[in-house]
Short mmCIF file of C-alpha atoms (C1' of nucleotides) in Angstrom, two decimals:
data_model
loop_
_atom_site.label_atom_id
_atom_site.label_comp_id
_atom_site.label_asym_id
_atom_site.label_seq_id
_atom_site.Cartn_x
_atom_site.Cartn_y
_atom_site.Cartn_z
CA MET X 134 1.63 2.79 3.78
CA PRO X 135 2.71 3.08 0.25
CA GLU X 136 0.29 3.27 -2.61
CA LEU X 137 1.36 3.91 -6.19
CA PRO X 138 2.47 7.54 -5.70
CA GLU X 139 4.69 6.59 -2.77
CA VAL X 140 6.25 3.68 -4.64
CA GLU X 141 6.80 5.84 -7.72
CA THR X 142 8.29 8.60 -5.55
CA THR X 143 10.65 6.04 -4.06
CA ARG X 144 11.58 4.70 -7.49
CA ARG X 145 12.33 8.15 -8.87
CA GLY X 146 14.40 8.99 -5.84
CA ILE X 147 16.57 5.90 -5.77
CA ALA X 148 16.87 4.95 -9.45
CA PRO X 149 19.45 7.59 -10.46
CA HIS X 150 21.70 6.47 -7.60
CA LEU X 151 21.37 2.77 -8.40
CA GLU X 152 21.43 2.46 -12.16
CA GLN X 153 24.86 1.39 -13.44
CA GLN X 154 26.06 1.00 -9.86
CA ARG X 155 27.95 -2.11 -8.88
CA ILE X 156 26.72 -4.01 -5.82
CA GLU X 157 29.56 -4.63 -3.40
CA ARG X 158 27.76 -6.50 -0.65
CA VAL X 159 24.33 -7.65 0.46
CA THR X 160 23.36 -7.90 4.14
CA VAL X 161 20.10 -9.50 5.20
CA ARG X 162 19.50 -9.02 8.93
CA GLN X 163 15.88 -10.12 9.01
CA PRO X 164 14.81 -12.56 6.28
CA ARG X 165 11.30 -13.03 7.65
CA LEU X 166 9.17 -10.70 5.56
CA ARG X 167 5.82 -11.62 3.97
CA TYR X 168 7.79 -14.35 2.24
CA PRO X 169 11.32 -15.34 3.27
CA VAL X 170 14.04 -13.28 1.61
CA PRO X 171 15.82 -15.74 -0.74
CA ALA X 172 18.70 -17.47 1.01
CA ASP X 173 20.91 -16.78 -2.01
CA PHE X 174 20.01 -13.09 -2.24
CA ASP X 175 23.66 -12.20 -1.65
CA ARG X 176 24.58 -13.60 -5.04
CA LEU X 177 23.84 -10.04 -6.22
CA ALA X 178 27.28 -9.07 -4.92
CA GLY X 179 29.44 -8.14 -7.89
CA ALA X 180 26.50 -7.47 -10.20
CA THR X 181 25.49 -4.11 -11.60
CA ILE X 182 21.98 -2.69 -11.29
CA ASP X 183 20.77 -2.00 -14.81
CA ALA X 184 17.42 -0.40 -14.11
CA VAL X 185 14.71 0.17 -11.51
CA LYS X 186 11.18 -0.28 -12.86
CA ARG X 187 7.73 -0.37 -11.31
CA ARG X 188 4.60 -2.42 -11.91
CA GLY X 189 1.72 -1.41 -9.66
CA LYS X 190 3.16 -1.19 -6.16
CA TYR X 191 6.00 -3.57 -6.99
CA LEU X 192 9.48 -2.30 -7.72
CA ILE X 193 11.48 -4.36 -10.21
CA PHE X 194 15.26 -4.23 -10.07
CA LYS X 195 17.11 -5.46 -13.16
CA SER X 196 20.55 -7.03 -12.98
CA ALA X 197 22.60 -9.65 -14.79
CA ALA X 198 22.68 -11.70 -11.59
CA GLY X 199 18.89 -11.87 -11.69
CA ASP X 200 16.00 -9.44 -11.49
CA TRP X 201 14.29 -8.98 -8.16
CA LEU X 202 11.03 -7.62 -6.82
CA CYS X 203 10.42 -5.44 -3.81
CA HIS X 204 7.04 -4.52 -2.33
CA LEU X 205 6.84 -2.09 0.60
CA GLY X 206 3.70 -3.52 2.16
CA MET X 207 2.12 -1.21 4.73
CA SER X 208 5.19 0.15 6.46
CA GLY X 209 8.19 -0.45 4.20
CA SER X 210 10.64 2.11 2.87
CA LEU X 211 13.73 2.06 0.70
CA ARG X 212 16.26 4.80 1.02
CA LEU X 213 19.82 5.60 0.17
CA VAL X 214 22.04 6.19 3.16
CA GLY X 215 25.73 6.78 3.70
CA GLY X 216 27.66 3.59 4.44
CA GLY X 217 28.25 4.76 8.02
CA GLU X 218 24.62 5.59 8.78
CA PRO X 219 23.70 3.93 12.11
CA LEU X 220 21.18 1.13 11.90
CA LYS X 221 17.69 1.63 13.22
CA LYS X 222 15.34 -1.01 14.48
CA HIS X 223 13.70 -2.81 11.53
CA ASP X 224 16.45 -1.96 9.01
CA HIS X 225 16.24 -5.44 7.54
CA ILE X 226 18.36 -5.35 4.38
CA ASP X 227 21.34 -3.33 3.14
CA ILE X 228 22.67 -3.40 -0.40
CA ALA X 229 26.07 -1.75 -0.37
CA LEU X 230 27.05 0.01 -3.60
CA ALA X 231 30.38 0.92 -5.14
CA SER X 232 29.50 4.58 -4.52
CA GLY X 233 29.80 3.91 -0.78
CA ARG X 234 26.10 4.38 -0.21
CA HIS X 235 23.68 1.71 0.91
CA LEU X 236 20.19 0.97 -0.35
CA ARG X 237 18.45 0.26 2.96
CA TYR X 238 15.15 -1.58 3.35
CA HIS X 239 13.22 -0.72 6.51
CA ASP X 240 9.87 -2.31 7.40
CA PRO X 241 8.49 -2.48 10.97
CA ARG X 242 5.42 -4.56 10.13
CA ARG X 243 7.26 -6.83 7.68
CA PHE X 244 4.32 -7.02 5.28
CA GLY X 245 6.67 -6.20 2.43
CA LEU X 246 8.66 -8.63 0.31
CA VAL X 247 11.94 -9.07 -1.54
CA LEU X 248 11.98 -11.94 -4.03
CA TRP X 249 13.72 -13.06 -7.19
CA ALA X 250 11.59 -12.00 -10.13
CA GLY X 251 12.34 -14.92 -12.44
CA GLU X 252 13.17 -14.77 -16.15
CA GLU X 253 10.31 -12.49 -17.05
CA PRO X 254 9.28 -10.33 -14.06
CA LEU X 255 5.90 -9.40 -15.51
CA ASP X 256 5.04 -13.10 -15.65
CA HIS X 257 5.82 -13.61 -11.98
CA PRO X 258 2.78 -15.09 -10.18
CA LEU X 259 2.43 -11.95 -8.06
CA LEU X 260 2.42 -9.67 -11.10
CA VAL X 261 0.79 -11.63 -13.86
CA LYS X 262 -2.81 -11.02 -12.78
CA LEU X 263 -2.44 -7.31 -12.12
CA GLY X 264 -4.81 -4.92 -13.85
CA PRO X 265 -3.78 -1.90 -15.94
CA GLU X 266 -1.53 0.91 -14.79
CA PRO X 267 -3.76 3.85 -13.83
CA LEU X 268 -1.46 6.35 -15.54
CA GLY X 269 -1.10 4.25 -18.69
CA ASP X 270 -3.15 4.01 -21.88
CA ALA X 271 -4.83 0.70 -21.01
CA PHE X 272 -6.74 2.27 -18.13
CA SER X 273 -10.03 3.91 -19.02
CA GLY X 274 -13.54 4.48 -17.74
CA ASP X 275 -14.85 2.13 -20.40
CA ASP X 276 -12.52 -0.56 -19.07
CA LEU X 277 -13.80 0.04 -15.52
CA TYR X 278 -17.36 -0.11 -16.77
CA ARG X 279 -16.78 -3.41 -18.56
CA ARG X 280 -15.03 -5.04 -15.60
CA SER X 281 -17.66 -3.90 -13.13
CA ARG X 282 -20.72 -5.37 -14.83
CA GLY X 283 -22.52 -7.81 -12.57
CA ARG X 284 -20.55 -6.87 -9.49
CA LYS X 285 -22.55 -6.19 -6.39
CA GLY X 286 -19.70 -5.23 -4.07
CA ALA X 287 -18.92 -1.62 -3.16
CA VAL X 288 -17.20 0.41 -5.85
CA LYS X 289 -14.47 1.34 -3.38
CA ALA X 290 -13.46 -2.29 -2.87
CA PHE X 291 -13.66 -2.80 -6.66
CA LEU X 292 -11.34 0.17 -7.21
CA MET X 293 -8.85 -1.13 -4.64
CA ASP X 294 -8.75 -4.60 -6.21
CA SER X 295 -5.40 -4.86 -8.00
CA ALA X 296 -7.07 -6.88 -10.75
CA THR X 297 -9.23 -3.83 -11.56
CA VAL X 298 -6.43 -1.29 -11.62
CA VAL X 299 -3.11 -1.31 -9.79
CA GLY X 300 -1.82 1.12 -7.21
CA VAL X 301 -5.04 2.56 -5.80
CA GLY X 302 -5.02 1.89 -2.08
CA ASN X 303 -7.20 3.08 0.75
CA ILE X 304 -6.25 6.75 0.66
CA TYR X 305 -6.47 7.35 -3.06
CA ALA X 306 -9.64 5.30 -3.46
CA SER X 307 -11.43 7.64 -1.04
CA GLU X 308 -9.94 10.70 -2.71
CA SER X 309 -10.76 9.60 -6.27
CA LEU X 310 -14.35 8.70 -5.43
CA PHE X 311 -14.83 12.05 -3.73
CA LEU X 312 -13.56 13.93 -6.76
CA ALA X 313 -15.77 11.86 -9.02
CA GLY X 314 -18.83 12.42 -6.82
CA ILE X 315 -19.44 8.69 -6.39
CA HIS X 316 -20.50 7.21 -3.06
CA PRO X 317 -17.95 4.57 -1.97
CA SER X 318 -20.67 2.09 -0.96
CA ARG X 319 -22.44 2.13 -4.32
CA PRO X 320 -22.45 -1.30 -5.97
CA ALA X 321 -19.79 -1.31 -8.68
CA GLY X 322 -22.14 -2.87 -11.20
CA ARG X 323 -24.68 -0.09 -10.83
CA ILE X 324 -22.59 2.82 -12.05
CA SER X 325 -22.89 4.18 -15.59
CA ALA X 326 -20.12 4.24 -18.21
CA GLU X 327 -20.30 8.02 -18.12
CA ARG X 328 -19.58 8.10 -14.38
CA TYR X 329 -16.79 5.55 -14.74
CA ARG X 330 -15.14 7.73 -17.38
CA ARG X 331 -15.19 10.56 -14.88
CA LEU X 332 -13.84 8.27 -12.16
CA ALA X 333 -10.94 7.14 -14.34
CA GLU X 334 -9.99 10.78 -14.96
CA CYS X 335 -10.20 11.50 -11.23
CA VAL X 336 -7.96 8.54 -10.39
CA ARG X 337 -5.37 9.84 -12.86
CA GLN X 338 -5.65 13.35 -11.46
CA VAL X 339 -5.32 12.31 -7.82
CA LEU X 340 -2.40 9.95 -8.41
CA GLY X 341 -0.68 12.50 -10.64
CA GLU X 342 -0.99 15.25 -8.06
CA ALA X 343 0.20 12.94 -5.31
CA ILE X 344 3.31 12.00 -7.29
CA GLU X 345 4.02 15.69 -7.91
CA GLN X 346 3.85 16.26 -4.15
CA GLY X 347 6.18 13.37 -3.42
CA GLY X 348 3.47 11.11 -2.00
CA THR X 349 1.45 11.12 1.19
CA THR X 350 3.11 10.85 4.58
CA LEU X 351 0.61 10.03 7.30
CA ARG X 352 3.04 8.67 9.83
CA ASP X 353 6.20 7.24 8.47
CA PHE X 354 6.46 7.27 4.68
CA VAL X 355 9.82 8.59 3.54
CA ASN X 356 11.21 8.85 0.03
CA GLY X 357 14.61 7.64 -1.17
CA ASP X 358 16.29 10.51 0.66
CA GLY X 359 14.44 9.94 3.90
CA GLN X 360 12.14 12.94 3.35
CA PRO X 361 8.34 12.89 3.81
CA GLY X 362 5.82 13.55 1.03
CA TYR X 363 3.58 16.61 1.00
CA PHE X 364 0.29 15.32 -0.34
CA ALA X 365 -1.23 14.75 3.11
CA GLN X 366 -2.17 18.42 3.37
CA ARG X 367 -3.94 18.17 0.00
CA LEU X 368 -6.15 15.26 1.01
CA ARG X 369 -9.76 16.31 0.55
CA VAL X 370 -11.56 13.67 2.64
CA TYR X 371 -9.18 10.94 3.82
CA GLY X 372 -8.73 11.12 7.58
CA ARG X 373 -11.02 14.16 7.81
CA ALA X 374 -14.10 12.74 9.48
CA GLY X 375 -16.17 15.56 10.99
CA GLN X 376 -14.40 18.28 9.02
CA ALA X 377 -16.17 20.36 6.38
CA CYS X 378 -16.46 18.96 2.89
CA PRO X 379 -14.37 21.17 0.57
CA GLY X 380 -17.27 21.15 -1.88
CA CYS X 381 -20.37 21.87 0.19
CA GLY X 382 -19.32 22.26 3.82
CA GLU X 383 -21.19 19.22 5.07
CA ALA X 384 -19.33 17.13 7.65
CA ILE X 385 -17.17 14.38 6.14
CA ARG X 386 -18.33 10.91 7.20
CA GLN X 387 -16.27 7.85 8.04
CA ARG X 388 -17.58 4.33 7.49
CA VAL X 389 -15.97 0.92 7.23
CA ILE X 390 -16.37 -0.49 3.73
CA GLY X 391 -14.71 -3.76 2.83
CA GLN X 392 -12.94 -3.85 6.20
CA ARG X 393 -11.27 -0.51 5.50
CA ALA X 394 -12.02 2.96 6.87
CA SER X 395 -13.62 5.06 4.15
CA TYR X 396 -14.23 8.80 4.03
CA PHE X 397 -16.83 10.59 1.96
CA CYS X 398 -19.26 13.49 1.74
CA PRO X 399 -22.85 12.24 2.05
CA LEU X 400 -24.15 15.12 -0.10
CA CYS X 401 -21.54 15.37 -2.87
CA GLN X 402 -21.18 11.64 -3.37
CA ARG X 403 -24.07 9.54 -4.64
"C1'" DC C 127 -16.45 -15.93 -10.40
"C1'" DC C 128 -17.49 -13.09 -6.24
"C1'" DG C 129 -17.35 -11.30 -1.77
"C1'" DG C 130 -16.20 -11.44 2.92
"C1'" DA C 131 -13.28 -12.94 6.77
"C1'" DC C 132 -8.87 -13.90 8.28
"C1'" DT C 133 -3.97 -13.63 8.25
"C1'" DC C 134 0.87 -11.96 8.55
"C1'" DC C 135 3.51 -8.00 12.12
"C1'" DT C 136 4.83 -3.84 14.97
"C1'" DG C 137 3.90 0.53 16.85
"C1'" DG C 138 1.29 4.80 17.80
"C1'" DG C 139 -2.55 6.84 20.03
"C1'" DT C 140 -6.17 6.80 23.47
"C1'" DG C 141 -8.56 6.08 27.58
"C1'" DC C 142 -8.66 4.33 32.16
"C1'" DT S 42 3.87 5.14 34.16
"C1'" DG S 43 1.38 1.10 32.97
"C1'" DC S 44 -1.67 -1.38 30.40
"C1'" DA S 45 -5.43 -2.93 27.55
"C1'" DC S 46 -7.41 -1.95 23.43
"C1'" DC S 47 -8.08 -0.19 18.79
"C1'" DC S 48 -6.31 1.22 14.56
"C1'" DA S 49 -3.06 1.55 10.54
"C1'" DG S 50 -1.07 3.27 3.87
"C1'" DG S 51 -1.43 -4.19 1.57
"C1'" DA S 52 -2.89 -8.14 -0.33
"C1'" DG S 53 -2.68 -13.33 -0.51
"C1'" DT S 54 -5.48 -17.18 0.87
"C1'" DC S 55 -9.37 -19.66 2.20
"C1'" DC S 56 -14.15 -20.61 2.48
"C1'" DG S 57 -19.06 -20.42 1.44
#
DNA sequence: CCGGACTCCTGGGTGC
DNA sequence: TGCACCCAGGAGTCCG
């Protein structure tokens, strides 16, 4: 489910309610996520949350009792609920705060994770090899061009590789390539620097707009308050096979590229 | 190094 | 109503 805009939306929603809050209690009902939830995760009780950061699609929670990571996988969500809010199926973890509210982790498919981050979170094995932040200064078309030389795989798979750039998942890869006029199947190594500069700008634009709209809710994404995002209605091609291309009116095509459904306009994208 | 296949898991939608 | 089947927003791991 969540790509960078959804994770950032979640972070912005929950951070103000967590920072400087004391943790009263930690309840792990289902420890079997992508990796087991640490058996000593409840040692957070009594600690104060200092900050909530993000790197790619990972959330990083800072506390004196230890920093921890959370990834939402395909179907995860984190929201703040009242302490008396009834539990739903797949509400796996509750972190009860001094405010009386609970930070509640929900994840039907359990592809997400909650792990200790170690001394330096950015050096954690899951984070250390991540590429640049798409909304940061290190991300550029020239960087994409350099990294793509010699690569024969489809540009869409290249763009979704977290070593290339973080946070661009299946929805926003399709959307960015459409805006940039690049066919998703084109070999990454056969795209000019000029076109990569355009693509980088389109990635920034799409992710920026999606964050402004509170993310994309296809089925079940909810923000920190349990509300859906509104970017789904702004999607130009994703999920719109057979509908008219917003640029030229041609029918949007769907094709599997790199094991993932991909959407594009066969005329506007080359 | 690269690229593709496979894997974890549950649930929604569809078609019979 | 039941059931089989396909598909889903991620990404680590393994293998050639």
